[in-house]
Short mmCIF file of C-alpha atoms and ligand atoms in Angstrom, two decimals:
data_model
loop_
_atom_site.label_atom_id
_atom_site.label_comp_id
_atom_site.label_asym_id
_atom_site.label_seq_id
_atom_site.Cartn_x
_atom_site.Cartn_y
_atom_site.Cartn_z
CA MET A 642 -5.98 -1.23 -29.24
CA ILE A 643 -3.51 -3.92 -30.25
CA ASP A 644 -4.80 -7.47 -30.28
CA TYR A 645 -2.18 -9.43 -28.39
CA CYS A 646 -4.29 -12.57 -28.37
CA SER A 647 -2.43 -13.87 -31.38
CA VAL A 648 0.92 -13.69 -29.54
CA ASN A 649 0.27 -16.73 -27.39
CA THR A 650 -0.11 -20.06 -29.16
CA ASN A 651 -3.02 -21.27 -27.07
CA GLY A 652 -4.91 -18.02 -27.54
CA LEU A 653 -4.38 -16.75 -24.01
CA LEU A 654 -2.49 -13.58 -23.21
CA LEU A 655 0.47 -13.86 -20.83
CA ILE A 656 0.05 -11.68 -17.75
CA GLU A 657 3.09 -9.60 -18.76
CA GLN A 658 1.47 -8.91 -22.14
CA ALA A 659 -1.82 -7.96 -20.49
CA LEU A 660 -0.02 -5.55 -18.17
CA GLN A 661 1.96 -4.09 -21.08
CA LEU A 662 -1.25 -3.52 -22.98
CA ILE A 663 -2.78 -1.81 -19.96
CA LYS A 664 0.32 0.38 -19.68
CA GLU A 665 -0.03 1.42 -23.32
CA SER A 666 -3.72 2.22 -23.13
CA VAL A 667 -4.32 3.71 -19.67
CA ARG A 668 -3.78 7.46 -19.32
CA PRO A 669 -3.65 9.20 -15.91
CA VAL A 670 -6.71 11.26 -15.01
CA ILE A 671 -6.35 15.02 -15.29
CA GLY A 672 -7.21 17.34 -12.42
CA ASN A 673 -5.93 18.16 -8.96
CA GLU A 674 -7.51 19.36 -5.76
CA ARG A 675 -6.29 20.62 -2.40
CA VAL A 676 -7.22 18.52 0.59
CA THR A 677 -6.42 18.69 4.28
CA LEU A 678 -4.14 16.06 5.77
CA LYS A 679 -6.89 13.83 7.14
CA GLN A 680 -8.55 13.76 3.72
CA ALA A 681 -5.23 13.02 2.04
CA LEU A 682 -4.87 9.42 3.22
CA GLY A 683 -4.69 7.09 0.19
CA ARG A 684 -4.63 10.01 -2.27
CA VAL A 685 -1.83 10.62 -4.77
CA LEU A 686 0.37 13.73 -4.55
CA SER A 687 0.27 15.97 -7.64
CA TYR A 688 3.56 17.73 -6.90
CA PRO A 689 6.60 17.22 -4.66
CA VAL A 690 6.12 18.63 -1.16
CA LEU A 691 9.04 20.65 0.26
CA SER A 692 9.57 21.28 3.93
CA PRO A 693 8.83 24.89 4.91
CA ILE A 694 10.97 24.51 8.06
CA ASN A 695 14.02 22.76 9.43
CA ILE A 696 13.05 19.68 11.39
CA PRO A 697 13.91 19.99 14.18
CA GLN A 698 13.96 23.78 14.16
CA ASP A 699 16.01 23.92 17.40
CA ARG A 700 18.94 21.92 18.79
CA ASN A 701 17.23 19.73 21.33
CA SER A 702 17.91 16.90 23.68
CA ALA A 703 17.39 13.25 22.72
CA MET A 704 17.38 12.23 26.41
CA ASP A 705 16.23 13.14 29.88
CA GLY A 706 19.50 14.20 31.56
CA TYR A 707 21.89 17.10 31.98
CA ALA A 708 23.26 19.47 29.32
CA PHE A 709 26.86 20.62 29.72
CA CYS A 710 29.96 21.89 27.90
CA SER A 711 32.53 19.16 27.24
CA SER A 712 35.32 21.67 28.02
CA ASP A 713 34.19 21.50 31.69
CA MET A 714 34.99 17.78 31.96
CA GLN A 715 38.16 16.69 33.83
CA LYS A 716 40.43 14.26 32.00
CA HIS A 717 40.32 10.74 33.57
CA HIS A 718 38.55 12.01 36.74
CA PRO A 719 34.95 12.53 37.74
CA SER A 720 33.77 16.13 37.20
CA ILE A 721 31.42 18.07 39.43
CA LEU A 722 29.18 20.78 37.95
CA SER A 723 26.43 22.92 39.53
CA VAL A 724 22.89 22.68 38.23
CA VAL A 725 21.75 26.20 37.48
CA GLY A 726 18.34 25.66 35.89
CA THR A 727 16.12 23.50 33.76
CA SER A 728 15.24 23.32 30.09
CA TRP A 729 11.77 21.81 29.67
CA ALA A 730 10.21 20.66 26.40
CA GLY A 731 8.42 23.81 25.26
CA LYS A 732 10.07 25.98 27.98
CA PRO A 733 13.74 26.55 27.12
CA TYR A 734 16.39 27.59 29.65
CA PRO A 735 17.16 31.23 28.87
CA GLY A 736 20.72 31.97 27.79
CA ASN A 737 23.95 30.01 28.01
CA ILE A 738 25.58 27.84 30.65
CA GLY A 739 28.45 29.33 32.67
CA HIS A 740 31.84 27.73 33.46
CA ASN A 741 31.45 24.52 35.55
CA GLU A 742 27.67 24.71 35.27
CA CYS A 743 25.12 22.39 33.79
CA ILE A 744 21.34 22.36 33.45
CA ARG A 745 18.66 19.75 33.95
CA ILE A 746 17.18 18.96 30.53
CA PHE A 747 14.32 16.81 29.26
CA THR A 748 13.75 15.02 25.95
CA GLY A 749 12.83 17.49 23.21
CA ALA A 750 13.91 20.54 25.26
CA VAL A 751 16.13 23.18 23.61
CA VAL A 752 19.86 22.79 24.35
CA PRO A 753 21.60 26.10 25.24
CA ASP A 754 23.77 27.37 22.37
CA ASN A 755 27.09 26.83 24.15
CA ALA A 756 26.29 23.33 25.49
CA ASP A 757 27.59 20.55 23.28
CA SER A 758 26.61 17.42 25.22
CA VAL A 759 23.78 15.82 27.13
CA ILE A 760 24.37 12.99 29.61
CA MET A 761 21.63 10.52 30.45
CA GLN A 762 20.29 11.00 33.95
CA GLU A 763 21.04 7.32 34.74
CA GLN A 764 24.80 8.00 34.34
CA ILE A 765 25.27 10.73 36.97
CA GLU A 766 25.04 11.06 40.72
CA ARG A 767 23.36 14.05 42.28
CA ASP A 768 24.24 15.71 45.54
CA ASN A 769 21.79 18.59 46.06
CA ASN A 770 22.65 21.03 43.27
CA LYS A 771 25.94 19.31 42.43
CA ILE A 772 26.06 16.78 39.62
CA ILE A 773 28.87 14.24 39.60
CA PHE A 774 29.83 13.15 36.12
CA PRO A 775 31.83 9.89 35.90
CA ALA A 776 35.35 9.96 34.44
CA ASP A 777 35.76 9.66 30.66
CA ILE A 778 32.09 9.95 29.75
CA ALA A 779 31.13 10.30 26.10
CA THR A 780 30.67 13.93 25.11
CA LYS A 781 29.03 15.62 22.10
CA GLN A 782 26.18 13.14 22.35
CA ASN A 783 22.40 13.04 22.67
CA ILE A 784 21.75 16.30 20.83
CA ARG A 785 19.42 16.46 17.86
CA GLU A 786 20.85 19.05 15.47
CA ILE A 787 18.80 21.66 13.56
CA GLY A 788 17.56 20.09 10.31
CA GLY A 789 18.92 16.70 11.45
CA ASP A 790 15.74 15.05 10.16
CA ILE A 791 14.92 17.34 7.22
CA ASN A 792 16.37 20.64 6.05
CA GLN A 793 14.17 23.58 5.11
CA ASN A 794 13.17 23.35 1.41
CA ALA A 795 14.26 19.71 1.15
CA GLU A 796 11.79 17.31 -0.44
CA LEU A 797 9.50 15.74 2.13
CA LEU A 798 7.56 13.61 -0.34
CA PRO A 799 7.88 13.14 -4.11
CA ALA A 800 5.12 13.75 -6.66
CA HIS A 801 2.94 10.73 -7.51
CA LYS A 802 3.30 9.17 -4.07
CA LYS A 803 0.25 7.54 -2.54
CA ILE A 804 -0.06 9.14 0.87
CA SER A 805 0.21 6.71 3.77
CA ALA A 806 -0.48 7.15 7.48
CA ILE A 807 3.26 7.63 7.94
CA ASP A 808 3.36 10.30 5.22
CA ILE A 809 0.56 12.20 6.96
CA GLY A 810 2.67 12.17 10.12
CA LEU A 811 5.69 13.47 8.20
CA LEU A 812 3.65 16.27 6.59
CA ALA A 813 2.19 17.21 9.98
CA SER A 814 5.67 17.34 11.52
CA ALA A 815 6.52 20.03 8.96
CA GLY A 816 3.34 21.94 9.85
CA ILE A 817 1.78 21.35 6.44
CA TYR A 818 -1.95 21.90 6.54
CA ASP A 819 -3.07 20.80 3.08
CA VAL A 820 -1.64 19.23 -0.07
CA SER A 821 -2.46 19.09 -3.77
CA VAL A 822 -3.59 15.61 -4.85
CA LYS A 823 -4.89 14.01 -8.02
CA ARG A 824 -8.66 14.13 -8.27
CA LYS A 825 -10.44 11.06 -7.00
CA LEU A 826 -11.27 8.35 -9.50
CA ASN A 827 -14.96 7.55 -9.88
CA ILE A 828 -15.35 3.81 -9.86
CA ALA A 829 -18.59 1.85 -10.14
CA PHE A 830 -19.02 -1.89 -9.79
CA PHE A 831 -21.81 -4.39 -9.98
CA SER A 832 -22.31 -8.14 -9.83
CA THR A 833 -24.09 -10.12 -12.51
CA GLY A 834 -25.87 -13.42 -11.94
CA ASP A 835 -29.42 -14.74 -11.59
CA GLU A 836 -28.27 -16.93 -8.71
CA LEU A 837 -27.13 -14.08 -6.47
CA CYS A 838 -28.87 -13.37 -3.20
CA ALA A 839 -28.25 -10.18 -1.22
CA ILE A 840 -26.91 -10.66 2.31
CA GLY A 841 -29.68 -10.14 4.83
CA GLN A 842 -32.08 -12.28 2.77
CA THR A 843 -32.75 -16.02 3.07
CA LEU A 844 -31.04 -18.18 0.46
CA GLN A 845 -33.45 -19.95 -1.85
CA SER A 846 -32.54 -23.25 -3.47
CA GLY A 847 -29.87 -22.70 -6.14
CA GLN A 848 -28.87 -19.31 -4.82
CA ILE A 849 -25.55 -18.11 -3.39
CA TYR A 850 -24.78 -14.93 -1.51
CA ASP A 851 -23.20 -12.15 -3.51
CA SER A 852 -19.77 -11.78 -1.93
CA ASN A 853 -18.01 -10.10 -4.84
CA ARG A 854 -19.38 -6.64 -4.22
CA TYR A 855 -18.10 -6.77 -0.66
CA ILE A 856 -14.70 -7.92 -1.86
CA LEU A 857 -14.50 -5.06 -4.37
CA PHE A 858 -15.73 -2.55 -1.82
CA GLY A 859 -12.93 -3.64 0.52
CA LEU A 860 -10.21 -3.72 -2.13
CA LEU A 861 -11.16 -0.32 -3.55
CA ASN A 862 -11.38 1.25 -0.11
CA ASP A 863 -7.61 1.18 0.15
CA TYR A 864 -7.36 3.85 -2.56
CA ASN A 865 -9.82 6.47 -1.30
CA PHE A 866 -11.83 6.52 -4.55
CA ASN A 867 -15.42 7.67 -5.09
CA VAL A 868 -16.96 4.23 -5.19
CA SER A 869 -20.49 3.48 -6.42
CA ASP A 870 -21.99 0.07 -5.71
CA LEU A 871 -24.58 -0.50 -8.44
CA GLY A 872 -25.89 -3.72 -6.90
CA VAL A 873 -26.75 -6.98 -8.62
CA ILE A 874 -27.86 -7.09 -12.26
CA ALA A 875 -29.60 -10.21 -13.53
CA ASP A 876 -28.19 -12.25 -16.43
CA ASP A 877 -30.10 -10.08 -18.88
CA LYS A 878 -28.09 -8.69 -21.76
CA GLN A 879 -30.12 -5.53 -22.20
CA GLN A 880 -30.14 -4.71 -18.49
CA ILE A 881 -26.39 -5.19 -18.21
CA LYS A 882 -25.82 -3.10 -21.34
CA ASN A 883 -28.03 -0.27 -20.10
CA THR A 884 -26.31 -0.25 -16.72
CA LEU A 885 -22.88 -0.14 -18.35
CA LEU A 886 -23.75 2.64 -20.80
CA THR A 887 -25.33 4.80 -18.10
CA ALA A 888 -22.43 4.30 -15.69
CA ALA A 889 -19.85 4.97 -18.42
CA LYS A 890 -21.18 8.56 -18.68
CA THR A 891 -20.01 9.47 -15.19
CA GLN A 892 -17.39 6.91 -14.18
CA ASP A 893 -13.68 6.61 -14.88
CA VAL A 894 -13.77 2.86 -14.32
CA ILE A 895 -16.47 0.19 -14.22
CA ILE A 896 -15.78 -3.24 -12.75
CA THR A 897 -18.22 -6.11 -13.13
CA THR A 898 -18.01 -9.66 -11.85
CA GLY A 899 -19.49 -12.78 -13.43
CA GLY A 900 -20.72 -13.46 -16.94
CA ALA A 901 -17.27 -12.95 -18.46
CA SER A 902 -16.89 -16.49 -19.70
CA VAL A 903 -18.49 -18.37 -22.59
CA GLY A 904 -21.60 -19.83 -20.95
CA ASP A 905 -25.04 -19.14 -22.45
CA ALA A 906 -25.71 -16.56 -19.73
CA ASP A 907 -22.31 -14.85 -20.13
CA TYR A 908 -22.85 -11.56 -21.96
CA ILE A 909 -19.98 -9.35 -20.85
CA LYS A 910 -17.65 -9.82 -23.79
CA GLU A 911 -20.47 -9.54 -26.31
CA ILE A 912 -21.68 -6.31 -24.74
CA LEU A 913 -18.18 -4.85 -24.65
CA GLU A 914 -17.79 -5.63 -28.35
CA GLU A 915 -21.11 -3.95 -29.10
CA CYS A 916 -20.78 -0.78 -27.06
CA GLY A 917 -17.05 -0.36 -26.50
CA GLN A 918 -13.65 -1.71 -27.46
CA VAL A 919 -12.16 -4.97 -26.23
CA GLY A 920 -8.50 -4.62 -25.24
CA PHE A 921 -8.11 -8.23 -24.23
CA TRP A 922 -10.31 -10.95 -22.98
CA LYS A 923 -8.54 -14.07 -21.82
CA ILE A 924 -5.37 -14.24 -19.77
CA ALA A 925 -3.14 -17.22 -19.09
CA ILE A 926 -3.52 -17.04 -15.31
CA LYS A 927 -5.32 -19.18 -12.78
CA PRO A 928 -7.51 -18.20 -11.10
CA GLY A 929 -8.97 -15.71 -13.54
CA LYS A 930 -8.81 -16.79 -17.16
CA PRO A 931 -11.88 -14.95 -18.49
CA LEU A 932 -11.12 -11.30 -17.86
CA ALA A 933 -12.37 -8.63 -20.20
CA PHE A 934 -10.51 -5.33 -20.35
CA GLY A 935 -11.53 -2.51 -22.64
CA THR A 936 -13.16 0.88 -22.87
CA ILE A 937 -16.73 2.12 -23.13
CA ASN A 938 -16.49 5.66 -24.44
CA ASN A 939 -14.04 7.37 -22.06
CA CYS A 940 -14.48 4.83 -19.31
CA TYR A 941 -12.17 1.89 -18.62
CA PHE A 942 -13.91 -1.41 -18.16
CA PHE A 943 -12.87 -4.58 -16.31
CA GLY A 944 -15.13 -7.61 -16.57
CA LEU A 945 -13.83 -9.93 -13.87
CA PRO A 946 -14.74 -13.61 -13.50
CA GLY A 947 -17.55 -14.63 -11.15
CA ASN A 948 -15.73 -16.76 -8.61
CA PRO A 949 -14.67 -14.71 -5.59
CA VAL A 950 -11.06 -15.97 -5.44
CA SER A 951 -10.68 -15.08 -9.12
CA VAL A 952 -12.07 -11.62 -8.38
CA ILE A 953 -9.42 -11.06 -5.71
CA ALA A 954 -6.53 -12.39 -7.79
CA THR A 955 -7.48 -10.55 -10.98
CA PHE A 956 -8.09 -7.35 -9.07
CA GLN A 957 -4.67 -7.52 -7.43
CA LYS A 958 -2.76 -8.63 -10.51
CA ILE A 959 -4.52 -6.73 -13.31
CA VAL A 960 -6.96 -4.08 -12.04
CA ALA A 961 -4.80 -2.60 -9.27
CA PRO A 962 -1.85 -1.85 -11.61
CA ALA A 963 -4.28 -0.16 -14.00
CA LEU A 964 -5.78 1.94 -11.20
CA GLN A 965 -2.27 2.96 -10.16
CA LEU A 966 -1.55 4.16 -13.70
CA LEU A 967 -4.87 6.01 -13.80
CA THR A 968 -4.12 7.86 -10.57
CA ASP A 969 -0.59 8.58 -11.80
CA MET A 970 1.28 6.67 -9.15
CA PRO A 971 4.43 4.73 -9.98
CA GLY A 972 3.76 1.06 -10.66
CA LYS A 973 4.88 -1.21 -7.87
CA ARG A 974 5.40 -4.92 -8.04
CA SER A 975 4.80 -7.58 -5.44
CA LEU A 976 7.78 -8.59 -3.36
CA SER A 977 8.87 -11.98 -4.65
CA LEU A 978 10.69 -14.46 -2.41
CA SER A 979 11.95 -18.04 -2.66
CA ALA A 980 10.60 -20.53 -0.14
CA THR A 981 10.71 -24.27 0.39
CA CYS A 982 7.31 -25.71 -0.43
CA LEU A 983 6.06 -28.17 2.19
CA SER A 984 3.05 -29.34 0.12
CA GLU A 985 2.79 -31.13 -3.16
CA LEU A 986 1.05 -28.77 -5.57
CA LYS A 987 -0.77 -29.99 -8.64
CA LYS A 988 -0.87 -27.93 -11.82
CA GLN A 989 -1.30 -28.29 -15.56
CA LYS A 990 0.82 -26.48 -18.14
CA GLY A 991 -0.62 -23.45 -19.90
CA ARG A 992 -1.40 -20.82 -17.27
CA GLN A 993 0.55 -19.02 -14.54
CA GLU A 994 -1.04 -20.05 -11.26
CA TYR A 995 -1.42 -18.00 -8.11
CA GLN A 996 -2.03 -20.73 -5.56
CA ARG A 997 -2.99 -19.66 -2.11
CA GLY A 998 -0.26 -20.37 0.44
CA ILE A 999 0.72 -19.89 4.06
CA LEU A 1000 4.24 -18.53 4.41
CA THR A 1001 6.19 -19.09 7.62
CA GLN A 1002 9.72 -18.36 8.73
CA SER A 1003 11.86 -20.58 10.96
CA THR A 1004 13.77 -19.08 13.87
CA SER A 1005 16.91 -19.27 11.71
CA GLY A 1006 15.20 -17.21 8.99
CA GLU A 1007 14.38 -19.93 6.45
CA LEU A 1008 11.13 -19.44 4.54
CA PHE A 1009 8.62 -22.25 4.18
CA VAL A 1010 5.28 -22.25 2.41
CA ARG A 1011 2.41 -24.72 2.38
CA SER A 1012 -0.88 -24.83 0.59
CA ALA A 1013 -3.62 -22.88 2.37
CA GLY A 1014 -6.17 -25.53 1.40
CA GLY A 1015 -8.53 -26.08 -1.53
CA GLN A 1016 -7.34 -24.29 -4.65
CA GLY A 1017 -10.70 -24.01 -6.38
CA SER A 1018 -11.52 -20.42 -7.35
CA ASN A 1019 -14.68 -20.62 -5.24
CA ILE A 1020 -12.82 -21.64 -2.05
CA MET A 1021 -12.79 -18.46 0.02
CA SER A 1022 -11.87 -20.23 3.27
CA ALA A 1023 -8.39 -21.07 1.92
CA MET A 1024 -8.04 -17.57 0.45
CA SER A 1025 -8.81 -16.14 3.87
CA LYS A 1026 -6.24 -18.37 5.61
CA ALA A 1027 -3.56 -17.56 3.04
CA ASN A 1028 -0.93 -14.85 3.49
CA CYS A 1029 0.76 -15.22 0.10
CA TYR A 1030 0.45 -16.45 -3.45
CA ILE A 1031 2.62 -19.37 -4.53
CA VAL A 1032 3.44 -18.40 -8.10
CA LEU A 1033 3.76 -21.37 -10.45
CA PRO A 1034 4.91 -20.38 -13.96
CA VAL A 1035 2.99 -21.18 -17.17
CA ASP A 1036 5.06 -24.23 -18.08
CA SER A 1037 5.22 -25.71 -14.57
CA GLU A 1038 3.51 -29.05 -14.04
CA GLY A 1039 3.32 -28.70 -10.29
CA VAL A 1040 5.84 -29.15 -7.50
CA LEU A 1041 6.75 -31.87 -5.05
CA ALA A 1042 7.12 -31.23 -1.35
CA GLY A 1043 10.64 -29.96 -0.66
CA GLN A 1044 11.03 -28.01 -3.91
CA ILE A 1045 11.78 -24.30 -3.99
CA VAL A 1046 8.93 -22.07 -5.17
CA THR A 1047 8.36 -18.37 -5.68
CA VAL A 1048 5.99 -16.70 -3.24
CA GLU A 1049 4.48 -13.23 -3.17
CA PRO A 1050 3.42 -12.14 0.33
CA PHE A 1051 0.10 -10.30 0.24
CA GLU A 1052 0.23 -6.50 0.32
CA THR A 1053 4.02 -6.27 0.18
CA PHE A 1054 5.25 -4.16 -2.72
CA ILE A 1055 8.56 -2.80 -3.84
P1 AMP B 2041 -19.86 -16.80 -13.98
O1 AMP B 2041 -18.57 -16.23 -14.42
O2 AMP B 2041 -20.98 -15.84 -14.02
O3 AMP B 2041 -20.18 -18.06 -14.72
O4 AMP B 2041 -19.66 -17.22 -12.48
C1 AMP B 2041 -18.72 -18.19 -12.10
C2 AMP B 2041 -18.99 -18.69 -10.69
O5 AMP B 2041 -18.91 -17.62 -9.79
C3 AMP B 2041 -20.41 -19.26 -10.53
O6 AMP B 2041 -20.33 -20.39 -9.69
C4 AMP B 2041 -21.14 -18.13 -9.86
O7 AMP B 2041 -22.23 -18.57 -9.09
C5 AMP B 2041 -20.07 -17.51 -9.00
N1 AMP B 2041 -20.36 -16.09 -8.75
C6 AMP B 2041 -20.71 -15.20 -9.70
N2 AMP B 2041 -20.92 -14.00 -9.14
C7 AMP B 2041 -20.72 -14.13 -7.82
C8 AMP B 2041 -20.80 -13.24 -6.72
N3 AMP B 2041 -21.14 -11.96 -6.90
N4 AMP B 2041 -20.54 -13.71 -5.49
C9 AMP B 2041 -20.17 -15.00 -5.33
N5 AMP B 2041 -20.07 -15.89 -6.32
C10 AMP B 2041 -20.35 -15.48 -7.57
MG1 MG B 2042 -22.97 -15.93 -14.05
#
């Protein structure tokens, strides 16, 4: 792997360089499997999916009303037609409509071949079996044409798309039972730290609850991976090393949190150097400077910082793009918007900051953002209140209230 660390004068890699390095070194996993629609949520399509049918397959009504032939309408006068039957959704009216006839029709019901218009039931008057159509009504309306949504053999979904709830609905509407998707990634994670206490136990003096594994569990859940939670490993170099080497035999990716820095109990980088290859180690972002990326045999490794807010930010900004490459989905980037900052934000030069913000929109559409609270990388309460990152570039020295800043709303990608 290329050592980009020399590129940046202060020894830190710019986030763009880190992402470029990930792009150059991460190869998509090989292997596909067929899964049913309900199992397909969050999976990545191996091939394009074509529609086996026209959707809709029949001309049908977009309204509850009356189907008729526009040639039966009088010019500039009301027209009176006889109702001769009904077309129900799922129970079509057999045959065509005769001269000066119409039929009752409901939404989704098949329109007789020779009818070219449907009028909404609210627009007519009914006198027993006579329907009075007002003068000059719009004709050739309210009919959904065959293939009006999708034509037979047209592409429903492209290859490499991550399947959403909406996509499942689209596939179901074409009657598709199963799809070919990329095999699931196997991802293991564990926390390191002597101070970590499992939830459900009483905190002893000096301990904190291990929140990182819950954060990672939640973030990874979005992708429908095979996730293994390997628990908490003490700050013990040999134990961490053994856990990594064992996991690397079966996993595509290992993610650890904590111990990635330069403290006396921080072993991650050392271990990666000893039993794998370091791709990069420090990135010029805040939160999240110490972040080790590399490989252990055929397994990709991410050693994230210990503080929970750093875990979230580095996962979203660095790990998620790598996981997308691994599962062969097209890289997406966060939607980036300009907003007026209502808070003064402090910052030092040297790292790109992702400060936690609350984005609002005025009734006239103007965007405003304010700080979500404490910006320490341990402050989860502000992270939880936030709905966006306020992105402050490397050379920024902070902003005053009233200045324009760049914001990235959470979970909005283009
Ligand atoms: P480290 O990178 O190991 O020095 O950890 C940095 C900070 O993150 C320390 O204050 C740790 O106590 C905290 N931390 C480490 N791991 C976790 C975790 N799993 N859950 C919550 N906080 C953690
Ligand atoms: Mg630690």
